[in-house]
Amino acid sequence: MPVPLDEGISELVHDGDTVALEGFTHLIPVEAGHEIIRQGRRELTLVRMTPDIVYDRMIGAGCARKLVFSWGGNPGVGSLHRFRDAVGNGWPAPLEVEEHSHAGMANRYAAGASGLPFAVLRGYTGTDLRHPGIATVTCPFTGEELTAVPALNPDVTIVHAQRADRAGNVQLWGITGVQKEAVLAAHRAIATVEEIVDELDPVPGQVLLPGRLFAAVCAVPYGARPSYAHGYYIRDNAAYQQWDAISRDRQEFTRWLAENVHSGARSAEEGEGRR
Amino acid sequence: MSVAAARCLTSGTACFVGIGLPSTAANLARRTHAPDLWMIYESGTLGTAPSTLPLSIGDGVLADTADTVVSVPEIFNYWLQPGRIDVGFLGAAQIDKYANINTTVIGDYDAPSVRLPGAGGAPEIAASCREVVVIARQNPRTFVETVDFITSVGHGGGPESRQRLGLHGAGPSRVITDMGILEPDPETRELTLVSVHPGATTEQARDATGWDLATLPQPATTPVPTPEELTVLRSLTG
């Protein structure tokens, strides 16, 4: 069941796909995003509640045609400059945006996971968040007008987790975000994990995603850095702060990408030193 | 500003906390007069008591110290939407006289002069919490006659607006700035200066506002921070 990351991405992520890399500030599948950049995927519709620096990199590297999201910033730091450059100046390619609220996105995944065409929520009313992906529906019982948002069923969802066993059962815990719904909503799912073990020890608050949900499970130690993996390593706050300066300038960004992603410079040894 | 905002929170209250100034204020309240403040961050941490200020809403310290951690769909659908949260604590890039908030774009949506992060959890926090406290620095760029984009509804277009929209929470009850405290007028719902912080004046607050700011005839003076409040604030913000 376990496959190398490059193999998993090359087989399961195709140009033009709708791809969701989820992880709510925790367990962000950063290294999977880097592999998508290395493999030169294009015209992707990138979906993510909080497109943070991994999507800034993917957008800046030219992977994306469209972004579906609810909050696009560098958490605790400021703006995503590659995202802003793509929206404002079309560099390196124009970026279409479709934006929702967190509640809207969470419910879109939940509808997708439930096999329903749309989700209902009390939200958006009175706001300027208005586009074809947001509609109203009348409650057949009370007559109340509610918001309807279409189900989200990504071609591929990628999540990062702490552990998997050899059969591909995936265990994650801590802040669990919307990963469960995003995996269940997807046509294909990939998990990258900190380690693959013979047996999974239960952990308080864990989410267990059975192996049958995944088309590929890949051992990628430190695969969430600079975000964090609860119980394994903490968030590299300095890297988020440094990203602000790196991403402001196109040349600086391009140089960073060549040195840190395209070169494949990331090594297990480097990761070990940070544990 | 953080001290004035912290004082809005009472012990036992369930508070939905945003990152930045709201987070500083809520943590200050919990360490001073409101030890049983039940803090919730949208990453799903319920009843968290972080030992240090979190850098992001999903900082590991929030999960480590929470009563429980729930998924993102659960926090919005089971906790926020039914009205289980007393106070929502929001920031703003732009705010208008009815406390409608913009965190989406400055300028035209399709060709913005500044692209902001967007909605996040704010629209539903503003809609569903029993009341909302907004914290923002007061200047004419932020306090504008009309927001460029309504990300989160305050008091809409004035009296009865929220009821007409079917919003369940009562909306913004207070806006805390670096100059004073604004509250919606009970009749018109227009933000009115009710208190001025020591060192600021009514005139300064009016100059820092992009509309003709209503004021009480005799705005109060915000009590100065106590030594304890200042000590705790400094220990939090380093």
Coordinates of C-alpha atoms in Angstrom, one line a residue:
Chain A
M1 CA 0.0 0.0 0.0
P2 CA 2.6 2.6 0.9
V3 CA 4.0 4.3 -2.2
P4 CA 6.7 7.0 -2.7
L5 CA 5.3 10.5 -2.9
D6 CA 6.5 11.3 -6.4
E7 CA 4.8 8.1 -7.6
G8 CA 1.5 8.9 -5.8
I9 CA 1.3 12.4 -7.2
S10 CA 2.3 11.5 -10.7
E11 CA -0.4 8.8 -10.9
L12 CA -3.2 10.6 -9.1
V13 CA -2.9 14.3 -9.8
H14 CA -3.5 15.4 -13.4
D15 CA -3.4 18.7 -15.2
G16 CA -6.8 20.4 -14.9
D17 CA -7.9 18.5 -11.8
T18 CA -9.7 20.0 -8.9
V19 CA -7.3 19.4 -6.0
A20 CA -7.9 20.0 -2.3
L21 CA -5.0 20.0 0.2
E22 CA -6.6 20.4 3.6
G23 CA -5.3 20.8 7.1
F24 CA -6.6 23.7 9.3
T25 CA -3.3 25.4 10.3
H26 CA -2.2 22.0 11.5
L27 CA -1.0 19.0 9.4
I28 CA -0.8 21.0 6.2
P29 CA 0.4 18.7 3.4
V30 CA 3.2 21.1 2.4
E31 CA 5.6 18.6 0.9
A32 CA 2.8 17.1 -1.3
G33 CA 2.2 20.7 -2.6
H34 CA 6.0 20.9 -3.4
E35 CA 5.8 17.6 -5.3
I36 CA 2.9 19.0 -7.4
I37 CA 5.1 22.0 -8.2
R38 CA 8.1 19.8 -9.0
Q39 CA 6.0 17.7 -11.4
G40 CA 4.8 20.9 -13.2
R41 CA 1.1 20.4 -12.9
R42 CA -1.0 23.1 -14.6
E43 CA -4.5 24.5 -14.8
L44 CA -5.5 23.1 -11.4
T45 CA -8.5 24.3 -9.5
L46 CA -7.0 24.6 -6.0
V47 CA -9.5 24.2 -3.2
R48 CA -8.6 24.9 0.4
M49 CA -10.4 26.7 3.3
T50 CA -7.2 28.6 4.3
P51 CA -4.8 28.9 1.3
D52 CA -1.7 29.7 3.3
I53 CA 1.9 29.6 2.2
V54 CA 1.7 26.2 0.5
Y55 CA -0.9 27.6 -1.9
D56 CA 1.1 30.8 -2.3
R57 CA 3.9 28.7 -3.6
M58 CA 1.7 26.6 -5.9
I59 CA 0.1 29.7 -7.3
G60 CA 3.4 31.5 -7.7
A61 CA 4.8 28.4 -9.4
G62 CA 2.0 28.6 -12.0
C63 CA 0.1 25.4 -11.0
A64 CA -3.3 27.1 -10.5
R65 CA -6.1 28.3 -12.8
K66 CA -8.6 28.9 -10.1
L67 CA -8.7 29.2 -6.3
V68 CA -11.7 28.2 -4.2
F69 CA -11.3 29.3 -0.6
S70 CA -12.6 31.1 2.5
W71 CA -9.6 32.9 4.0
G72 CA -6.4 33.6 2.1
G73 CA -3.6 35.0 4.3
N74 CA -0.3 34.1 5.9
P75 CA -1.7 33.2 9.4
G76 CA -0.5 35.5 12.1
V77 CA 1.8 37.4 9.7
G78 CA -0.2 39.1 6.9
S79 CA -0.8 38.8 3.2
L80 CA -0.1 36.1 0.7
H81 CA 1.9 38.1 -1.9
R82 CA 2.0 35.5 -4.7
F83 CA -1.8 35.1 -4.4
R84 CA -2.2 38.9 -4.5
D85 CA 0.2 39.2 -7.5
A86 CA -1.8 36.5 -9.4
V87 CA -5.2 38.1 -8.6
G88 CA -4.0 41.7 -9.2
N89 CA -1.5 41.3 -12.0
G90 CA -2.1 37.9 -13.5
W91 CA 1.5 36.7 -12.6
P92 CA 2.6 34.1 -13.5
A93 CA -0.9 33.3 -14.7
P94 CA -4.4 34.9 -14.2
L95 CA -6.2 33.4 -11.2
E96 CA -9.9 33.1 -11.0
V97 CA -11.2 33.2 -7.4
E98 CA -14.4 31.8 -5.9
E99 CA -14.7 32.7 -2.3
H100 CA -16.8 31.5 0.6
S101 CA -16.9 31.7 4.4
H102 CA -15.4 29.0 6.5
A103 CA -18.9 27.7 7.4
G104 CA -19.8 27.6 3.7
M105 CA -16.7 25.6 2.7
A106 CA -17.0 23.2 5.6
N107 CA -20.6 22.5 4.7
R108 CA -19.7 22.1 1.0
Y109 CA -17.3 19.4 1.9
A110 CA -19.8 17.8 4.3
A111 CA -22.4 17.7 1.5
G112 CA -19.8 16.2 -0.8
A113 CA -19.0 13.6 1.8
S114 CA -22.7 12.8 2.3
G115 CA -23.4 12.3 -1.4
L116 CA -25.8 15.2 -1.4
P117 CA -25.9 17.9 -4.1
F118 CA -25.8 20.8 -1.7
A119 CA -25.7 21.9 1.9
V120 CA -27.9 24.3 3.8
L121 CA -26.7 26.8 6.4
R122 CA -27.6 30.0 8.1
G123 CA -25.0 32.3 6.7
Y124 CA -24.1 34.8 4.0
T125 CA -27.4 36.7 4.5
G126 CA -26.8 40.4 4.1
T127 CA -23.2 40.1 2.9
D128 CA -21.8 40.9 -0.5
L129 CA -20.5 37.3 -0.8
R130 CA -22.6 36.6 -3.9
H131 CA -21.7 34.4 -6.9
P132 CA -23.2 31.4 -8.7
G133 CA -21.8 29.1 -5.9
I134 CA -24.1 30.7 -3.4
A135 CA -27.9 30.5 -3.6
T136 CA -31.0 30.6 -1.3
V137 CA -33.4 27.8 -0.5
T138 CA -36.7 27.9 1.3
C139 CA -37.3 25.5 4.2
P140 CA -40.2 23.3 3.2
F141 CA -41.3 23.1 6.8
T142 CA -41.0 26.6 8.2
G143 CA -40.7 28.8 5.1
E144 CA -37.4 30.2 6.4
E145 CA -35.0 31.3 3.7
L146 CA -31.6 29.7 4.1
T147 CA -28.3 29.7 2.2
A148 CA -27.5 26.8 -0.1
V149 CA -24.0 26.0 -1.3
P150 CA -23.1 23.3 -3.8
A151 CA -21.4 20.1 -2.7
L152 CA -17.6 20.0 -3.2
N153 CA -16.2 16.8 -4.6
P154 CA -12.6 17.3 -5.5
D155 CA -10.9 15.0 -8.0
V156 CA -8.2 14.6 -5.5
T157 CA -7.9 15.4 -1.8
I158 CA -4.5 15.3 -0.1
V159 CA -4.1 15.3 3.7
H160 CA -1.2 14.9 6.0
A161 CA -1.4 12.9 9.2
Q162 CA 0.7 11.6 12.0
R163 CA 0.6 7.8 11.3
A164 CA -0.6 5.1 9.0
D165 CA -0.3 1.3 9.3
R166 CA 0.9 -0.9 6.5
A167 CA -2.6 -1.5 5.3
G168 CA -3.0 2.3 4.8
N169 CA -5.3 3.1 7.7
V170 CA -4.5 6.7 8.6
Q171 CA -4.6 8.1 12.1
L172 CA -4.6 11.8 12.9
W173 CA -5.2 13.9 16.0
G174 CA -5.0 17.4 17.5
I175 CA -6.7 20.1 15.4
T176 CA -8.5 17.9 12.9
G177 CA -10.0 20.6 10.7
V178 CA -12.1 19.5 7.8
Q179 CA -9.8 16.7 6.6
K180 CA -12.3 13.8 7.3
E181 CA -15.0 15.5 5.2
A182 CA -12.5 16.5 2.4
V183 CA -11.2 12.9 2.1
L184 CA -14.8 11.4 2.1
A185 CA -15.9 13.9 -0.5
A186 CA -13.0 13.2 -2.9
H187 CA -13.0 10.9 -5.9
R188 CA -9.4 10.0 -5.0
A189 CA -7.5 10.6 -1.8
I190 CA -3.8 10.7 -0.9
A191 CA -2.4 10.7 2.6
T192 CA 1.1 11.7 3.5
V193 CA 2.1 10.6 7.0
E194 CA 5.0 11.2 9.4
E195 CA 5.5 7.5 9.8
I196 CA 4.2 4.1 8.8
V197 CA 4.0 1.7 11.7
D198 CA 3.0 -2.0 12.1
E199 CA 0.2 -1.2 14.6
L200 CA -1.6 2.0 15.4
D201 CA -1.7 2.9 19.1
P202 CA -5.0 4.7 19.9
V203 CA -4.6 8.4 20.8
P204 CA -7.2 10.6 22.6
G205 CA -9.3 12.6 20.1
Q206 CA -7.9 10.7 17.1
V207 CA -9.6 10.5 13.7
L208 CA -9.1 7.1 12.0
L209 CA -9.6 7.1 8.2
P210 CA -9.7 3.5 7.0
G211 CA -7.2 2.5 4.3
R212 CA -9.9 1.9 1.7
L213 CA -10.5 5.6 1.5
F214 CA -7.0 6.2 0.1
A215 CA -5.6 5.6 -3.4
A216 CA -2.1 6.2 -2.0
V217 CA -0.5 6.5 1.4
C218 CA 3.1 8.0 1.4
A219 CA 5.6 8.2 4.2
V220 CA 6.8 11.8 4.2
P221 CA 8.5 12.7 7.5
Y222 CA 8.3 16.4 8.2
G223 CA 5.8 16.6 5.4
A224 CA 3.8 19.4 7.1
R225 CA 6.7 21.8 7.8
P226 CA 6.6 24.7 8.4
S227 CA 3.2 23.9 9.8
Y228 CA 3.2 21.3 12.5
A229 CA 2.3 17.7 13.4
H230 CA 0.9 17.4 16.9
G231 CA 3.1 15.1 19.0
Y232 CA 5.9 15.2 16.4
Y233 CA 7.1 18.7 15.9
I234 CA 5.9 22.3 16.4
R235 CA 5.1 25.0 14.0
D236 CA 8.1 26.9 12.6
N237 CA 6.8 30.4 13.2
A238 CA 10.0 32.0 11.9
A239 CA 9.5 30.3 8.5
Y240 CA 6.0 31.9 8.2
Q241 CA 7.5 35.3 9.1
Q242 CA 10.4 34.9 6.6
W243 CA 7.9 33.9 3.9
D244 CA 6.6 37.5 3.9
A245 CA 9.9 38.9 2.6
I246 CA 10.6 36.0 0.3
S247 CA 7.2 36.1 -1.4
R248 CA 7.0 39.9 -1.8
D249 CA 9.5 39.9 -4.8
R250 CA 9.0 37.7 -7.9
Q251 CA 12.8 37.2 -8.4
E252 CA 13.4 36.3 -4.8
F253 CA 10.4 33.9 -4.8
T254 CA 11.7 32.3 -8.0
R255 CA 15.1 31.9 -6.6
W256 CA 13.7 30.4 -3.4
L257 CA 11.6 28.0 -5.4
A258 CA 14.6 26.8 -7.4
E259 CA 16.7 26.3 -4.3
N260 CA 14.1 24.8 -2.0
V261 CA 11.6 22.9 -4.2
H262 CA 12.8 22.2 -7.7
S263 CA 16.3 21.2 -6.5
G264 CA 14.6 18.5 -4.3
A265 CA 17.1 19.7 -1.7
R266 CA 14.9 18.7 1.2
S267 CA 16.4 15.7 2.8
A268 CA 15.6 13.4 5.7
E269 CA 18.8 14.4 7.4
E270 CA 17.7 18.1 7.4
G271 CA 14.4 17.0 8.9
E272 CA 16.0 14.9 11.6
G273 CA 18.0 17.8 12.8
R274 CA 14.9 19.8 13.5
R275 CA 13.0 17.2 15.5
Chain B
M1 CA -7.5 49.5 23.5
S2 CA -6.7 45.9 24.5
V3 CA -7.6 46.7 28.1
A4 CA -10.9 48.3 27.1
A5 CA -11.8 45.4 24.9
A6 CA -10.9 42.9 27.6
R7 CA -13.2 44.6 30.0
C8 CA -16.2 43.8 27.7
L9 CA -15.8 40.1 28.6
T10 CA -17.2 38.6 31.7
S11 CA -16.3 35.4 33.4
G12 CA -18.4 32.4 32.4
T13 CA -19.1 33.9 28.9
A14 CA -18.5 31.7 25.8
C15 CA -16.4 33.9 23.5
F16 CA -15.5 33.2 19.9
V17 CA -12.0 34.7 19.5
G18 CA -10.3 36.0 16.3
I19 CA -6.5 36.2 16.0
G20 CA -4.6 39.4 16.7
L21 CA -6.1 42.1 18.9
P22 CA -9.2 40.1 19.9
S23 CA -7.0 37.2 21.0
T24 CA -4.8 39.6 23.1
A25 CA -7.9 41.1 24.7
A26 CA -9.6 37.8 25.5
N27 CA -6.4 36.3 27.0
L28 CA -6.0 39.5 29.0
A29 CA -9.5 39.2 30.3
R30 CA -9.0 35.5 31.2
R31 CA -5.9 36.4 33.2
T32 CA -7.5 39.3 35.1
H33 CA -11.2 39.7 35.9
A34 CA -12.7 36.8 33.8
P35 CA -10.8 33.6 34.8
D36 CA -13.7 31.4 33.6
L37 CA -14.0 33.0 30.2
W38 CA -14.7 30.1 27.8
M39 CA -12.5 30.8 24.8
I40 CA -13.2 29.2 21.4
Y41 CA -11.0 29.6 18.3
E42 CA -12.4 28.6 14.9
S43 CA -9.9 25.8 14.5
G44 CA -12.2 23.8 16.8
T45 CA -10.5 24.4 20.2
L46 CA -13.3 24.7 22.9
G47 CA -12.5 26.1 26.3
T48 CA -8.8 26.7 25.5
A49 CA -6.4 28.4 28.0
P50 CA -3.1 29.0 26.2
S51 CA 0.0 29.7 28.2
T52 CA 1.2 32.1 25.5
L53 CA -0.5 34.1 22.9
P54 CA -1.1 31.9 19.8
L55 CA 0.5 33.1 16.6
S56 CA -2.4 31.6 14.5
I57 CA -5.9 30.3 15.2
G58 CA -4.6 26.8 15.0
D59 CA -1.5 27.0 17.2
G60 CA -0.7 23.8 18.9
V61 CA -0.9 25.5 22.3
L62 CA -4.6 26.0 21.8
A63 CA -5.3 22.3 21.3
D64 CA -3.0 21.3 24.2
T65 CA -5.0 23.4 26.7
A66 CA -8.5 23.0 25.4
D67 CA -11.4 21.2 27.1
T68 CA -12.0 19.5 23.8
V69 CA -11.0 19.8 20.2
V70 CA -13.7 19.4 17.5
S71 CA -13.7 19.5 13.7
V72 CA -14.3 22.6 11.7
P73 CA -17.8 21.6 10.5
E74 CA -18.7 20.9 14.1
I75 CA -17.6 24.2 15.4
F76 CA -19.6 26.1 12.8
N77 CA -22.7 23.9 12.6
Y78 CA -23.2 22.6 16.2
W79 CA -21.7 25.4 18.2
L80 CA -21.9 28.7 16.4
Q81 CA -25.0 28.4 14.2
P82 CA -27.5 27.4 17.0
G83 CA -26.4 30.4 19.1
R84 CA -24.4 28.7 21.8
I85 CA -21.7 31.4 21.7
D86 CA -22.3 34.6 23.7
V87 CA -19.7 37.0 22.3
G88 CA -18.0 37.1 18.9
F89 CA -14.8 39.2 18.9
L90 CA -13.9 40.5 15.4
G91 CA -11.4 42.8 13.8
A92 CA -12.0 44.9 10.7
A93 CA -10.1 46.4 7.7
Q94 CA -13.1 48.7 7.1
I95 CA -16.1 49.5 9.2
D96 CA -19.1 51.8 8.5
K97 CA -21.4 53.7 10.8
Y98 CA -23.7 50.7 11.1
A99 CA -20.7 48.5 12.1
N100 CA -20.8 46.5 8.8
I101 CA -17.4 45.0 8.3
N102 CA -15.1 44.5 5.3
T103 CA -12.2 42.1 5.3
T104 CA -12.4 41.1 1.6
V105 CA -11.2 43.9 -0.7
I106 CA -10.4 47.6 -0.8
G107 CA -11.8 49.1 -4.0
D108 CA -13.7 47.3 -6.7
Y109 CA -14.1 43.6 -6.2
D110 CA -12.9 42.6 -9.6
A111 CA -10.0 45.1 -9.7
P112 CA -9.2 45.7 -6.0
S113 CA -6.5 48.1 -4.8
V114 CA -5.9 45.8 -1.9
R115 CA -6.8 42.2 -1.8
L116 CA -7.5 41.2 1.9
P117 CA -7.7 37.7 3.3
G118 CA -11.5 37.4 3.0
A119 CA -14.3 36.1 5.1
G120 CA -13.0 33.2 7.2
G121 CA -15.4 32.6 10.0
A122 CA -16.4 36.2 10.4
P123 CA -19.8 36.3 8.5
E124 CA -21.3 33.6 10.6
I125 CA -19.7 34.9 13.8
A126 CA -21.3 38.3 13.1
A127 CA -24.6 36.6 12.3
S128 CA -25.0 34.0 15.0
C129 CA -23.1 35.1 18.2
R130 CA -25.5 36.6 20.7
E131 CA -23.5 39.8 20.5
V132 CA -20.4 41.0 18.7
V133 CA -17.5 43.2 19.9
V134 CA -15.4 44.8 17.2
I135 CA -11.8 46.0 17.8
A136 CA -10.1 48.2 15.3
R137 CA -7.8 51.2 15.1
Q138 CA -9.7 54.4 14.4
N139 CA -8.6 56.3 11.3
P140 CA -10.4 57.6 8.2
R141 CA -9.2 54.7 6.0
T142 CA -10.8 52.1 8.3
F143 CA -13.8 54.0 9.6
V144 CA -15.5 54.8 6.3
E145 CA -18.9 56.1 5.2
T146 CA -19.6 53.0 3.2
V147 CA -17.6 49.8 3.2
D148 CA -16.3 48.6 -0.2
F149 CA -17.6 45.1 0.5
I150 CA -19.9 43.7 3.3
T151 CA -18.1 40.7 4.5
S152 CA -19.9 40.6 7.8
V153 CA -23.2 42.3 8.7
G154 CA -23.3 44.7 11.6
H155 CA -26.6 46.6 11.8
G156 CA -27.1 46.5 8.0
G157 CA -28.9 49.7 6.8
G158 CA -30.1 50.7 10.2
P159 CA -33.0 50.0 12.5
E160 CA -34.7 46.5 12.1
S161 CA -32.1 45.6 9.4
R162 CA -31.0 42.5 11.2
Q163 CA -34.5 41.3 11.9
R164 CA -35.4 41.7 8.3
L165 CA -32.4 39.7 7.2
G166 CA -33.3 37.0 9.7
L167 CA -30.0 37.2 11.6
H168 CA -30.3 35.5 15.0
G169 CA -27.7 37.3 17.0
A170 CA -28.1 40.9 18.2
G171 CA -25.1 42.1 16.2
P172 CA -22.3 44.5 17.3
S173 CA -22.8 45.9 20.8
R174 CA -19.6 47.8 20.9
V175 CA -16.6 48.9 18.8
I176 CA -13.4 49.4 20.7
T177 CA -10.8 51.6 19.2
D178 CA -7.5 53.1 20.2
M179 CA -9.4 56.4 20.9
G180 CA -12.6 55.3 22.6
I181 CA -15.6 53.2 22.7
L182 CA -18.5 53.3 20.2
E183 CA -21.9 51.8 20.7
P184 CA -24.9 51.6 18.4
D185 CA -27.6 54.2 19.2
P186 CA -30.6 52.3 20.6
E187 CA -32.9 54.0 18.0
T188 CA -30.9 54.7 14.9
R189 CA -28.3 51.8 15.3
E190 CA -25.7 54.3 14.2
L191 CA -22.3 54.0 16.0
T192 CA -22.0 56.7 18.7
L193 CA -19.0 57.7 20.7
V194 CA -19.8 56.9 24.3
S195 CA -16.4 56.9 25.9
V196 CA -13.0 58.5 25.2
H197 CA -9.8 56.9 26.3
P198 CA -7.4 59.0 28.5
G199 CA -5.1 61.0 26.2
A200 CA -7.6 61.1 23.4
T201 CA -10.3 63.7 22.7
T202 CA -13.8 63.7 21.1
E203 CA -12.5 66.0 18.4
Q204 CA -9.6 63.5 17.6
A205 CA -12.1 60.7 17.4
R206 CA -14.3 62.6 15.1
D207 CA -11.3 63.6 12.9
A208 CA -10.3 59.9 12.7
T209 CA -13.8 58.9 11.4
G210 CA -14.8 59.0 7.7
W211 CA -18.4 60.0 8.5
D212 CA -19.9 62.6 10.8
L213 CA -19.5 60.6 14.0
A214 CA -22.3 60.9 16.5
T215 CA -21.2 61.4 20.1
L216 CA -23.0 61.5 23.4
P217 CA -23.3 65.0 24.7
Q218 CA -20.9 64.1 27.5
P219 CA -18.9 61.0 26.5
A220 CA -17.4 59.2 29.5
T221 CA -13.7 58.9 30.1
T222 CA -12.5 55.3 29.9
P223 CA -10.9 54.4 33.2
V224 CA -7.1 54.1 33.0
P225 CA -5.6 50.6 32.9
T226 CA -4.8 49.3 36.3
P227 CA -1.3 48.3 37.2
E228 CA -2.4 44.6 37.1
E229 CA -3.9 45.0 33.6
L230 CA -0.8 46.6 32.3
T231 CA 1.5 44.0 33.9
V232 CA -0.5 41.1 32.4
L233 CA -0.8 42.8 29.0
R234 CA 3.0 43.3 28.9
S235 CA 3.6 39.7 29.9
L236 CA 1.3 38.6 27.0
T237 CA 2.7 40.8 24.3
G238 CA 6.3 40.5 25.4

